XYZ file of C-alpha atoms in Angstrom:
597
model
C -0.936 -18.131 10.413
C 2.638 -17.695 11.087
C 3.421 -14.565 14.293
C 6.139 -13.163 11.096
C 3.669 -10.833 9.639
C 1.593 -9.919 12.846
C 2.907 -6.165 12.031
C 1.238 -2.782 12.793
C 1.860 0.332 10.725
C 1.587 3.403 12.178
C 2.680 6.377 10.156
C 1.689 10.050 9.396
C 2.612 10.247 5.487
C 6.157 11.377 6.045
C 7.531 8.424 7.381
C 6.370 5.109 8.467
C 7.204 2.315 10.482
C 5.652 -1.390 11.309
C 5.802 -2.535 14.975
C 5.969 -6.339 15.494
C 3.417 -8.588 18.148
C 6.179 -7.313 20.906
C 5.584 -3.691 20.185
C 9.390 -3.257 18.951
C 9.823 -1.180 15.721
C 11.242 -3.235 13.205
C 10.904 -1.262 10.160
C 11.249 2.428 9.365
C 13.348 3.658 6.711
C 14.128 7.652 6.724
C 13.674 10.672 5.601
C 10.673 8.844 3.125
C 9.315 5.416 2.597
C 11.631 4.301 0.364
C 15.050 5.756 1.846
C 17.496 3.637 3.588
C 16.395 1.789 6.539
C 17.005 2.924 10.053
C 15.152 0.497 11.618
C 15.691 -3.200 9.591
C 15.052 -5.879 12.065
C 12.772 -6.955 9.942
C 15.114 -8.460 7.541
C 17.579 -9.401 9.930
C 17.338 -12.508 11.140
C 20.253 -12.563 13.716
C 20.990 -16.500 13.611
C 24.127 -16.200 15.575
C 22.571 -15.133 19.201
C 23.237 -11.508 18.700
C 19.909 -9.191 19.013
C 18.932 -8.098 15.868
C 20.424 -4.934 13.892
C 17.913 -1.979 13.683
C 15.229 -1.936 16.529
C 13.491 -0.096 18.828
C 12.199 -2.460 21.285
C 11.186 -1.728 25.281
C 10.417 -4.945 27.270
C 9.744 -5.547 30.922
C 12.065 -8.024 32.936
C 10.355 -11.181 33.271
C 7.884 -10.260 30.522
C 5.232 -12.704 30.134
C 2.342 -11.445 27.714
C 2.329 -8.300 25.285
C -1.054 -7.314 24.233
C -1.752 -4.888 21.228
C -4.589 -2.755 19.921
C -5.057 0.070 17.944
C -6.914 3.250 19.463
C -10.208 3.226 17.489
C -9.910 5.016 14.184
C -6.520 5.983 14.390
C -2.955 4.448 13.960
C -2.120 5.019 17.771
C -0.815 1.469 18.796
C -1.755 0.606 22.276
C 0.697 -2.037 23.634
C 0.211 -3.273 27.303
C 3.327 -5.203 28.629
C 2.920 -7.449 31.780
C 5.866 -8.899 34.015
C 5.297 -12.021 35.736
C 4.553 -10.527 38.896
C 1.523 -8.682 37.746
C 2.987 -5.278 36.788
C 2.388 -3.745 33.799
C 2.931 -0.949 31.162
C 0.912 0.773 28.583
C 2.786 2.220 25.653
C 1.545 4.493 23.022
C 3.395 4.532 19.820
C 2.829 6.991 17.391
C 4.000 9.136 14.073
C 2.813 12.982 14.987
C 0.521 14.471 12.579
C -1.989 17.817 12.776
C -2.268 20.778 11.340
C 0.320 23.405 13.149
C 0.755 27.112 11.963
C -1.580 26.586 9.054
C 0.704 23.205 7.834
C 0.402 19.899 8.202
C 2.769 19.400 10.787
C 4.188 15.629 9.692
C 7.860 15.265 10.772
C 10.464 12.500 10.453
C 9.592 11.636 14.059
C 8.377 8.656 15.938
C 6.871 9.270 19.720
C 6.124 7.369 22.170
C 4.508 7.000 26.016
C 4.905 4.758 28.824
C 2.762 4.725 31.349
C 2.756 1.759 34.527
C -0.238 0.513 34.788
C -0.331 -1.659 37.421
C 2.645 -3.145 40.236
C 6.351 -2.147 39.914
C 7.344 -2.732 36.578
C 10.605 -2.347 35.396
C 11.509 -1.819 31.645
C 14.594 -2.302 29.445
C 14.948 -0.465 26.240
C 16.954 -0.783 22.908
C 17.329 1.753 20.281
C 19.572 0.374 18.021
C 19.039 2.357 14.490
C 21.428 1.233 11.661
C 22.863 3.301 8.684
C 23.436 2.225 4.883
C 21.101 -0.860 4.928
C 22.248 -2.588 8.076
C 25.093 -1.299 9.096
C 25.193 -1.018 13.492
C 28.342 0.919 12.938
C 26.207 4.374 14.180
C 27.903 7.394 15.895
C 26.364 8.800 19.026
C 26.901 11.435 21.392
C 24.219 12.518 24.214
C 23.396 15.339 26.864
C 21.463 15.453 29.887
C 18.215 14.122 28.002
C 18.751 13.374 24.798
C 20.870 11.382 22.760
C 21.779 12.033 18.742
C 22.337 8.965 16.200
C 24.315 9.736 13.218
C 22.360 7.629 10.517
C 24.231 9.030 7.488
C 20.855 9.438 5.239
C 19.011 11.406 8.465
C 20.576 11.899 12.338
C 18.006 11.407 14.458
C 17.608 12.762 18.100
C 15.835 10.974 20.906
C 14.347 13.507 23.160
C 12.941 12.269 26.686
C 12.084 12.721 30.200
C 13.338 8.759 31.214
C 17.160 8.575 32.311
C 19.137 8.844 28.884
C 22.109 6.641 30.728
C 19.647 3.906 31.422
C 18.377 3.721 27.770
C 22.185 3.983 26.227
C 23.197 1.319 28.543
C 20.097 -0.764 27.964
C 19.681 -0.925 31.354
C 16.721 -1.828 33.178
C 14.720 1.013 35.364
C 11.783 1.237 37.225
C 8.303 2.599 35.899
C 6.947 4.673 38.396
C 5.785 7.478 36.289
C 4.932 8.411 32.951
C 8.187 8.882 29.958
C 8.459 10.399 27.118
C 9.711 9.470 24.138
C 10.374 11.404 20.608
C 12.994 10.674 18.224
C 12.998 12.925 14.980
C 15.084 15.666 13.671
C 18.070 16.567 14.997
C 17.379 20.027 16.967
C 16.465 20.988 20.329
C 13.073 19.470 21.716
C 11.343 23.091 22.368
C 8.851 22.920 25.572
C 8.217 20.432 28.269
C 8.923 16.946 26.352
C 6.068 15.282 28.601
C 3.231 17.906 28.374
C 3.946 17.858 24.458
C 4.619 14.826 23.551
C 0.932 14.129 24.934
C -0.645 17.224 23.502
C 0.968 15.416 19.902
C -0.529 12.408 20.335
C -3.918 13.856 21.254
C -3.839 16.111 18.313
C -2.911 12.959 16.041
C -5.853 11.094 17.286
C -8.181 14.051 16.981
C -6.704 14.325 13.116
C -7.205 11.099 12.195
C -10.923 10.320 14.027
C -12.050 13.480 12.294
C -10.994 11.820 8.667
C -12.553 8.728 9.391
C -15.576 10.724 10.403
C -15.790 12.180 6.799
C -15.562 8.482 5.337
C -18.318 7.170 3.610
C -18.027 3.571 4.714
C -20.371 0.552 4.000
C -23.037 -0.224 6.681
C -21.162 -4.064 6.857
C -18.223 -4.460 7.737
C -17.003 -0.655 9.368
C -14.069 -1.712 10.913
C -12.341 -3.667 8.364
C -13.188 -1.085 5.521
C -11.475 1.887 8.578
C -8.316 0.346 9.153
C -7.860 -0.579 4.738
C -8.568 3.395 4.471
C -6.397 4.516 7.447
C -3.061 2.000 6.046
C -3.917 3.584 2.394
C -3.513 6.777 3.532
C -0.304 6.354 5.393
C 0.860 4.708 2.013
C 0.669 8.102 0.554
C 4.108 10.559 0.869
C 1.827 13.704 1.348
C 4.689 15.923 -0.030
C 3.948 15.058 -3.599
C 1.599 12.582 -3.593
C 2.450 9.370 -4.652
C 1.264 6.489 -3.286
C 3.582 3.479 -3.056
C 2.737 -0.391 -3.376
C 3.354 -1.403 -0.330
C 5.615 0.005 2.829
C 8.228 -2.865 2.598
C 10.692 -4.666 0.511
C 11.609 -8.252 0.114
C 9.294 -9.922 1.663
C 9.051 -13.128 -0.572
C 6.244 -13.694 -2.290
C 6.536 -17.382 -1.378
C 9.455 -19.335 0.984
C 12.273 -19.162 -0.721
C 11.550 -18.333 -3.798
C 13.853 -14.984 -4.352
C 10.601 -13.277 -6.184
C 11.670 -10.212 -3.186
C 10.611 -6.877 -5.023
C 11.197 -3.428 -3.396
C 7.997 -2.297 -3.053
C 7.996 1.134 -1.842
C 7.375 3.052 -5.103
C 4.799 4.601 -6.984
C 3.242 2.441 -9.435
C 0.586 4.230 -11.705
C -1.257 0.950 -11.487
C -1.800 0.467 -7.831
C -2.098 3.720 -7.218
C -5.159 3.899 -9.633
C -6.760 1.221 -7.697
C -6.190 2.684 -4.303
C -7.604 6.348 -5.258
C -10.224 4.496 -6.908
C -10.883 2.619 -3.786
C -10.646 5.488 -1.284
C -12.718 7.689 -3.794
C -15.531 5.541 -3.211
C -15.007 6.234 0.450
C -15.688 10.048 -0.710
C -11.434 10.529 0.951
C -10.675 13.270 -1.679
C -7.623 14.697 0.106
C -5.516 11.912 -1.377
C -7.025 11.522 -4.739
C -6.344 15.621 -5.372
C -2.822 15.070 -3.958
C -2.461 12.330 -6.051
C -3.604 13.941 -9.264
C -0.842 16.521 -8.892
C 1.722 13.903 -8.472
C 0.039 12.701 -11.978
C 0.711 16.269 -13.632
C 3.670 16.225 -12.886
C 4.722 12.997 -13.999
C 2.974 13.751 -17.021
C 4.862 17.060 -17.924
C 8.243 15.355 -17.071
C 7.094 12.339 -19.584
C 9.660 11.376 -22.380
C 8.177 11.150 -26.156
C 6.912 7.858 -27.008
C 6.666 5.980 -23.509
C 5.725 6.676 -19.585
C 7.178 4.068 -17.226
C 5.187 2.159 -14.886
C 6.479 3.275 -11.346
C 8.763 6.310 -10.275
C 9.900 6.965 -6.757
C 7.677 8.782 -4.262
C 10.015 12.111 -5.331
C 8.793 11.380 -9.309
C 12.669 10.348 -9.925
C 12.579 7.359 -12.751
C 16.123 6.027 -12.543
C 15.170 3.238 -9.645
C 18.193 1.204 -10.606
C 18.201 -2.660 -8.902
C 20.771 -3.554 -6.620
C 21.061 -6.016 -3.235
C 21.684 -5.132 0.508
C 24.545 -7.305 1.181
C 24.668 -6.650 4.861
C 21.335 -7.979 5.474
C 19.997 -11.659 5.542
C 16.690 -11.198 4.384
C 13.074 -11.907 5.858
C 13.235 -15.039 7.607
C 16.758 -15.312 6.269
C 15.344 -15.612 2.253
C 17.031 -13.265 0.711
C 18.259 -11.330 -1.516
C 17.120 -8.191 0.078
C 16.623 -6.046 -2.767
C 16.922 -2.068 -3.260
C 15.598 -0.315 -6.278
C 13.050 -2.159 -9.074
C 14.147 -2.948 -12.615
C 10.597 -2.895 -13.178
C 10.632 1.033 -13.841
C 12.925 -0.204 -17.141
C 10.021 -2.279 -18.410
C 7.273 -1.719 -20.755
C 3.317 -1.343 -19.042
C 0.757 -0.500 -21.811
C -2.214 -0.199 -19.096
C -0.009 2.879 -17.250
C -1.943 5.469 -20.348
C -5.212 4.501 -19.214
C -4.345 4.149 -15.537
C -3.381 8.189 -15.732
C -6.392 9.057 -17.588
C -9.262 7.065 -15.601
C -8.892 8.799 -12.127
C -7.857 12.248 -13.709
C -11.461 12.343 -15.737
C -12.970 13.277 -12.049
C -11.451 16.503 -11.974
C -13.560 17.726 -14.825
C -16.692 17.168 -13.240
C -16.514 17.441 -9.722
C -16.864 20.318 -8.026
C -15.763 19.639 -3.971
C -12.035 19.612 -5.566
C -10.054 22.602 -4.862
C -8.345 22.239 -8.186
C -10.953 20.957 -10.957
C -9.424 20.414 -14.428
C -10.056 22.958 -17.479
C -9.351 23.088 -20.884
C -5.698 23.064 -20.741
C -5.323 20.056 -18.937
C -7.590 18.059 -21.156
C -4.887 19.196 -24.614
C -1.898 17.913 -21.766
C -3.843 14.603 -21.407
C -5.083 14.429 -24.943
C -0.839 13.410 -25.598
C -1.022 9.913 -22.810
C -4.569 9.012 -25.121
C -2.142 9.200 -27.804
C 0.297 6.898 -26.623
C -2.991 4.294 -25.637
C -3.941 5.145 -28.995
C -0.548 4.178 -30.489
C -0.041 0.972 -28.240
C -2.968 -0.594 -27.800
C -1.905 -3.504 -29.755
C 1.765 -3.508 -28.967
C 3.096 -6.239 -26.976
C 4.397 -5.525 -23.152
C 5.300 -6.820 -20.174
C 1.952 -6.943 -18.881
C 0.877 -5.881 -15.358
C 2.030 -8.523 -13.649
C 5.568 -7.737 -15.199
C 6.905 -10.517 -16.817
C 10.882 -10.043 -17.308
C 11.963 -12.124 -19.901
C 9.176 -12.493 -22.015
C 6.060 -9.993 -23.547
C 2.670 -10.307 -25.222
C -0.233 -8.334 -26.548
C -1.870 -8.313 -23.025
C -6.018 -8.070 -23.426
C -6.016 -6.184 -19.658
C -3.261 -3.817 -21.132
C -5.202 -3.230 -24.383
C -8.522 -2.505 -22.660
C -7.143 -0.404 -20.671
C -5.995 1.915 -24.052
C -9.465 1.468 -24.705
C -11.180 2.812 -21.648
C -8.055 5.798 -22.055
C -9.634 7.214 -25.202
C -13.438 6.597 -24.141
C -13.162 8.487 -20.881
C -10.971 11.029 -22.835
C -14.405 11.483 -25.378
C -15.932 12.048 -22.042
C -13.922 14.663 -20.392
C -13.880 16.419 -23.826
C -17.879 16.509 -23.836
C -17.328 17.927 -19.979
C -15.034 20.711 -21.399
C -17.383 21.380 -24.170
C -15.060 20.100 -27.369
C -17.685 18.156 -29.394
C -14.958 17.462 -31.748
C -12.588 16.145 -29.351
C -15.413 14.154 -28.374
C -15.825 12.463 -31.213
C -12.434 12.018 -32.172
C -11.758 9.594 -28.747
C -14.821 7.878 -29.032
C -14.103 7.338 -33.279
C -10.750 5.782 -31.640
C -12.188 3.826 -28.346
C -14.928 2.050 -30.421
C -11.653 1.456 -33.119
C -9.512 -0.095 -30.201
C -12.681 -2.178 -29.336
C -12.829 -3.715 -32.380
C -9.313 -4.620 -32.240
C -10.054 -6.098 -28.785
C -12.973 -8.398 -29.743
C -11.208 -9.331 -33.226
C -7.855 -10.278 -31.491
C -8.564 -11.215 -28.004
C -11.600 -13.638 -28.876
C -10.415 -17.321 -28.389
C -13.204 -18.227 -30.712
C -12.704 -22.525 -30.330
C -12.664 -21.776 -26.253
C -15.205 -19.119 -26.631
C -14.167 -16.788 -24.552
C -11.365 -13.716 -24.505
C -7.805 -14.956 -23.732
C -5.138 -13.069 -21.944
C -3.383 -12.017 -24.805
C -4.256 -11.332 -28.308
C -3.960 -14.955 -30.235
C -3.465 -17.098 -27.314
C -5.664 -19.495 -25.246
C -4.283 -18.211 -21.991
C -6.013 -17.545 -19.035
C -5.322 -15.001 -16.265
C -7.280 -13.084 -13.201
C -6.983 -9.426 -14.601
C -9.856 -10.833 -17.592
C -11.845 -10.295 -14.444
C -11.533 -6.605 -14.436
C -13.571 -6.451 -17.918
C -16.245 -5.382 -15.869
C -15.104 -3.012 -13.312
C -13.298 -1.080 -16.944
C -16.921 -1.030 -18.474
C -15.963 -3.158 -21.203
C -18.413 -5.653 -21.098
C -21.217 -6.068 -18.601
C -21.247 -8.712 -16.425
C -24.462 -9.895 -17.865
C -22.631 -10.211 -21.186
C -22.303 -14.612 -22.027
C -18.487 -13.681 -23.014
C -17.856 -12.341 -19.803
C -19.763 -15.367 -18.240
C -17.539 -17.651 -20.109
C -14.381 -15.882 -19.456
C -15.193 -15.940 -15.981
C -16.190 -20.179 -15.993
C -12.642 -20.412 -17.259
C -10.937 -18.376 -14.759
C -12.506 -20.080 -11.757
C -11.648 -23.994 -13.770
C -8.055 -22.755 -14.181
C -6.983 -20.300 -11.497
C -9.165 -20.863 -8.104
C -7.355 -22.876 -5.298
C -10.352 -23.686 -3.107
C -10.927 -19.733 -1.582
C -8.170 -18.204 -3.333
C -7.391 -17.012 -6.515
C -3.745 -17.359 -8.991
C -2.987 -14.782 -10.866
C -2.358 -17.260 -13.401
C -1.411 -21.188 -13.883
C 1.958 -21.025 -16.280
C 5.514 -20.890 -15.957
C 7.082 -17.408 -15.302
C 10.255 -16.179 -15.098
C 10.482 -17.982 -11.434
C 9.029 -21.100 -12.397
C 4.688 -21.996 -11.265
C 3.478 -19.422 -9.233
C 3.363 -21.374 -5.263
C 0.958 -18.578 -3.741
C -2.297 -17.198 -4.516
C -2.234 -13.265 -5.162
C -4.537 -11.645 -2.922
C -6.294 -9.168 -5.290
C -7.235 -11.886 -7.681
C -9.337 -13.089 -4.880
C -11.155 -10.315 -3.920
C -11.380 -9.530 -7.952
C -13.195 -13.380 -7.477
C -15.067 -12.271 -4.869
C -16.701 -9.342 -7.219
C -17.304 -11.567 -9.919
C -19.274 -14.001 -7.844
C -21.549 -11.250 -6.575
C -21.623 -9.498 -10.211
C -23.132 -13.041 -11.710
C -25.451 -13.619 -8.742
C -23.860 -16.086 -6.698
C -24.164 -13.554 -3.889
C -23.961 -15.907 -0.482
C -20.969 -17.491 -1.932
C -19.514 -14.401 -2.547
C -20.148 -12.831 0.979
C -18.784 -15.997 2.224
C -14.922 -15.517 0.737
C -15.117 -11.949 1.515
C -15.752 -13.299 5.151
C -13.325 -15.750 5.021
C -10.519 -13.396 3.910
C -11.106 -10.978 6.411
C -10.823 -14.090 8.883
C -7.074 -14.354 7.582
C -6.326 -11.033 8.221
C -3.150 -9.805 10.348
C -4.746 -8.932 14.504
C -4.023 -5.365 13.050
C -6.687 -5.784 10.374
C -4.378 -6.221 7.519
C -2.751 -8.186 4.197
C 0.144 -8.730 2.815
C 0.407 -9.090 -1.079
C 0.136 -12.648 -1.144
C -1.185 -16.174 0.973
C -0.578 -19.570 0.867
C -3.987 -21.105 -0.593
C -3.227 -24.746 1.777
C -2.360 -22.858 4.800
C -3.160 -19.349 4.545
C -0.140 -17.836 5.733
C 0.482 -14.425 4.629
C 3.212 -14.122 2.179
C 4.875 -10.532 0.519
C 5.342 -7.393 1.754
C 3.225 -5.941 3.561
C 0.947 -3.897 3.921
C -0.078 -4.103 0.304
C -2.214 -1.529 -1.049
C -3.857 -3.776 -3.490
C -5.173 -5.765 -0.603
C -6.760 -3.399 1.420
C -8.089 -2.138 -2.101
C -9.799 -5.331 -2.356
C -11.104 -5.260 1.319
C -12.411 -1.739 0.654
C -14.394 -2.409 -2.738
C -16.188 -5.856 -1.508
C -17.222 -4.706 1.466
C -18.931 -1.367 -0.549
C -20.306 -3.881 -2.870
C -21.175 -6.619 -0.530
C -22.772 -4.967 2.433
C -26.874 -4.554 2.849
C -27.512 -0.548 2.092
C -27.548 1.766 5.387
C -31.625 2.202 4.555
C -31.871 -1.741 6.051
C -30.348 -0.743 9.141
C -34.158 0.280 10.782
């Protein structure tokens, strides 16, 4: 596996940023995930000698080994720097995040320590933020100990106890004590900068270790499952709620191949799958934050259509454009801003609002459960499944030049209007009960008329065709067929024939806008790995799951996307649907906590 993608997020659902395998931050865009980049190094690839645009990087002179770790059940990065002499460096690099003054306190602010650990270690470091997606050209001024960087989207202010001269001159200085580091807003740093920089970090691992405690994690496979559920989280932007796909853009889905998306949005579809994923976790907080971040996408909605992602602010108009100043990943550009995606046409988004909602109207540890009123405001997305379930669309998987009558996108209007007959049973209209189930066994019939490739015997992936793809898989997980059921068996025989690449999984096998898909899509395989267990072939199925974990990131991650001959992580990264995948196997997977005596 390629070094590229050895990246580890830290975050406290404000901002973000990934750290590389030297411990140098090489993405972080401010004030939110998807604002412009201060930190881009990531897709700059600096081919002419010059160090790369938008870093913050600290290195010991004659640095021979760099050795990182997360501190257990947090997003504290450990990284231990050694010189060739023996000396050494711990640094601690986190986002600050505890409650303060009855808030979350979550600022636009990174911090860090440096501690010597061992000999007489000296340390160089860069901070070289950039402004308007990779411009260098940033103002700054400095006092006695700080220094201010006028990023036009967000200044930011580097507060610290080391010598500011040595750090503006990236000039090397000894380590013979503990510094502090914290660069966020641009105010006065109030108090001692070392005694509270430290007392922030404690209180961010203390907030995080006492979330994991509350988890509700599979006997097999703890760790794995704890780091998926920590990275989902810091996918969320608190402030509203959304959740976005992943915390990067442009990272190609395969070398060279220009399918670079901008990834840091809200799509209703991942989104459903990661609250799904963390609900089964029992990690509430960010399914109620998410649910308002629902509402109000709902009341905002236009007549006759909701698009399929919005910005983490709810905005819709996410209009696609390309960052000229910067070369791309690995030099494979276009780097891409913005997602012409939000333009498009996504049947599944009605039911992908409606199946996570339906919790609020029975479960009674929310703060906020849902009442009568919010059942009429939902009853108007069931009619839009209603009125689309057999209307062709781009499909989830977002096809741009041509659409179909997707089977995923109509069963998912289907499963809309039967959990809506639920949720009206919960609310006590028996009328509005049977009015959505009248219309989900109506769409059903519709399904299994239209979808039914009756010479392959099985469903197809669209209404009428004999096309295959990995989303037929999710039949199950939907409730629309059981996984007992011979069409689902058959469906499922076709899948694998088509679509598996030894231990991975295509999404599908045709031409696309791009030409054949050259990677295998990471969810499909861990939607194969379900399957397999579902129709009994459990050892093979706890074998993938192993496997994929084995391909994992050393921070205990995935990217969107792998290359089924090497396995080298393709996409951006980290991608929710991934850990979403890690997350539900392992729950489904692992031996029950009453075999652990």
């Amino acid at each position: 596996m390629t070094a590229d993608l050895q990246l580890w997020p830290i975050g406290n659902c404000q901002v973000s940023a990934l750290l590389n395998a030297a411990g140098s931050i090489v993405w972080s865009c401010v004030p939110r995930v998807d604002g412009d980049p201060a930190f881009c190094a990531l897709l700059d690839t600096a081919e002419d000698g010059n160090p790369p645009r938008g870093i913050w990087s600290a290195e010991l002179v004659d640095q021979v080994e760099v050795r990182s770790r997360y501190l257990r059940n947090t997003p504290v990065l450990s990284t231990v720097l050694t010189d060739a002499r023996g000396g050494s460096v711990e640094m601690l690099s986190f986002c600050p995040r505890f409650e303060r003054s009855g808030r979350m306190y979550r600022p636009v602010a990174y911090g860090r320590i440096i501690r010597p650990l061992a000999g007489s270690p000296r340390l160089r470091m860069r901070l070289a933020p950039t402004k308007n997606w990779g411009d260098p050209d940033v103002a700054r001024t400095n006092g006695t100990n700080h220094a201010r960087y006028l990023c036009d989207a967000h200044t930011l202010r580097l507060s610290t106890d080391a010598p500011v001269g040595h750090i503006l001159e990236e000039r090397a200085f000894r380590v013979e004590r503990a510094h502090h580091f914290f660069l966020g807003p641009d105010e006065p740093f109030v108090g001692n900068i070392g005694r509270e920089v430290s007392r922030m970090c404690d209180l961010t691992i203390d907030y995080w270790r006492y979330w994991v405690r509350s988890l509700a994690t599979p006997f097999e496979w703890q760790d794995a499952v704890i780091r998926a559920a920590i990275t989902l989280k810091l996918c969320q932007h608190e402030e509203t709620g959304a959740i976005v796909a992943a915390l990067t853009t442009s990272i190609p889905e395969a070398p060279h191949s220009e399918r670079n998306w901008d990834y840091r949005y809200c799509w209703i579809r991942d989104a459903y799958y990661t609250v799904q994923a963390l609900n089964r976790l029992g990690a509430l907080d960010v399914l109620e934050k998410y649910l308002s971040y629902l509402r109000n996408i709902v009341d905002e909605m236009q007549e006759g259509a909701i698009q399929p992602l919005f910005a983490v602010s709810g905005e819709s108009e996410l209009p696609e454009a390309e960052a000229e100043k910067l070369p791309g990943y690995r030099g494979m550009g276009p780097v891409r801003i913005g997602n012409a995606a939000a333009l498009q046409t996504q049947h599944d988004v009605y039911g992908q609002i409606i199946l996570p909602t339906i919790q609020s109207f029975c479960d009674q540890r929310l703060f906020r459960m849902s009442e009568r009123a919010d059942f009429e405001r939902l009853e108007s997305v069931g009619e839009l499944a209603w009125k689309m379930h057999d209307q062709p669309d781009a499909g989830l998987w977002e096809f741009r030049t041509r659409s179909a009558v997707h089977t995923y996108s109509a069963v998912m209007s289907w499963a809309a209007c039967d959990r809506l007959a639920k949720a009206a049973a919960m609310v006590g209209l028996a009328d509005r009960a049977k009015f959505w189930s009248d219309r989900a066994e109506k769409v059903r019939e519709t399904i299994e008329a239209e979808a039914w490739h009756a010479e392959s015997g099985r469903f197809g992936a669209s209404f009428g065709r004999d096309d295959v793809d990995a989303s037929l898989l999710q039949l199950v997980d939907m409730r629309f067929l059981s996984p007992d059921d011979p069409r689902f068996i058959a469906t499922f025989e076709a899948i694998e024939e088509r679509l598996r690449r030894g231990e991975h999984m295509l999404r599908y096998d045709s031409e696309d806008d791009f030409g054949l898909p050259e990677t295998a899509f990471n969810i499909c395989t861990f939607w194969l790995i379900e399957a397999l267990f579902l129709v009994g072939r459990k050892e093979e199925a706890r074998t993938l799951f192993e496997q994929m974990l084995a391909r994992r990131t050393e921070s205990g991650l995935l990217s969107e996307d792998m290359d089924f001959e090497t396995g080298e992580l393709w996409g951006n990264f980290p991608q929710t649907y991934s850990l979403v995948g890690i997350i539900n196997c392992a729950g489904l997977l692992s031996v029950p906590w009453s075999q652990m005596r």
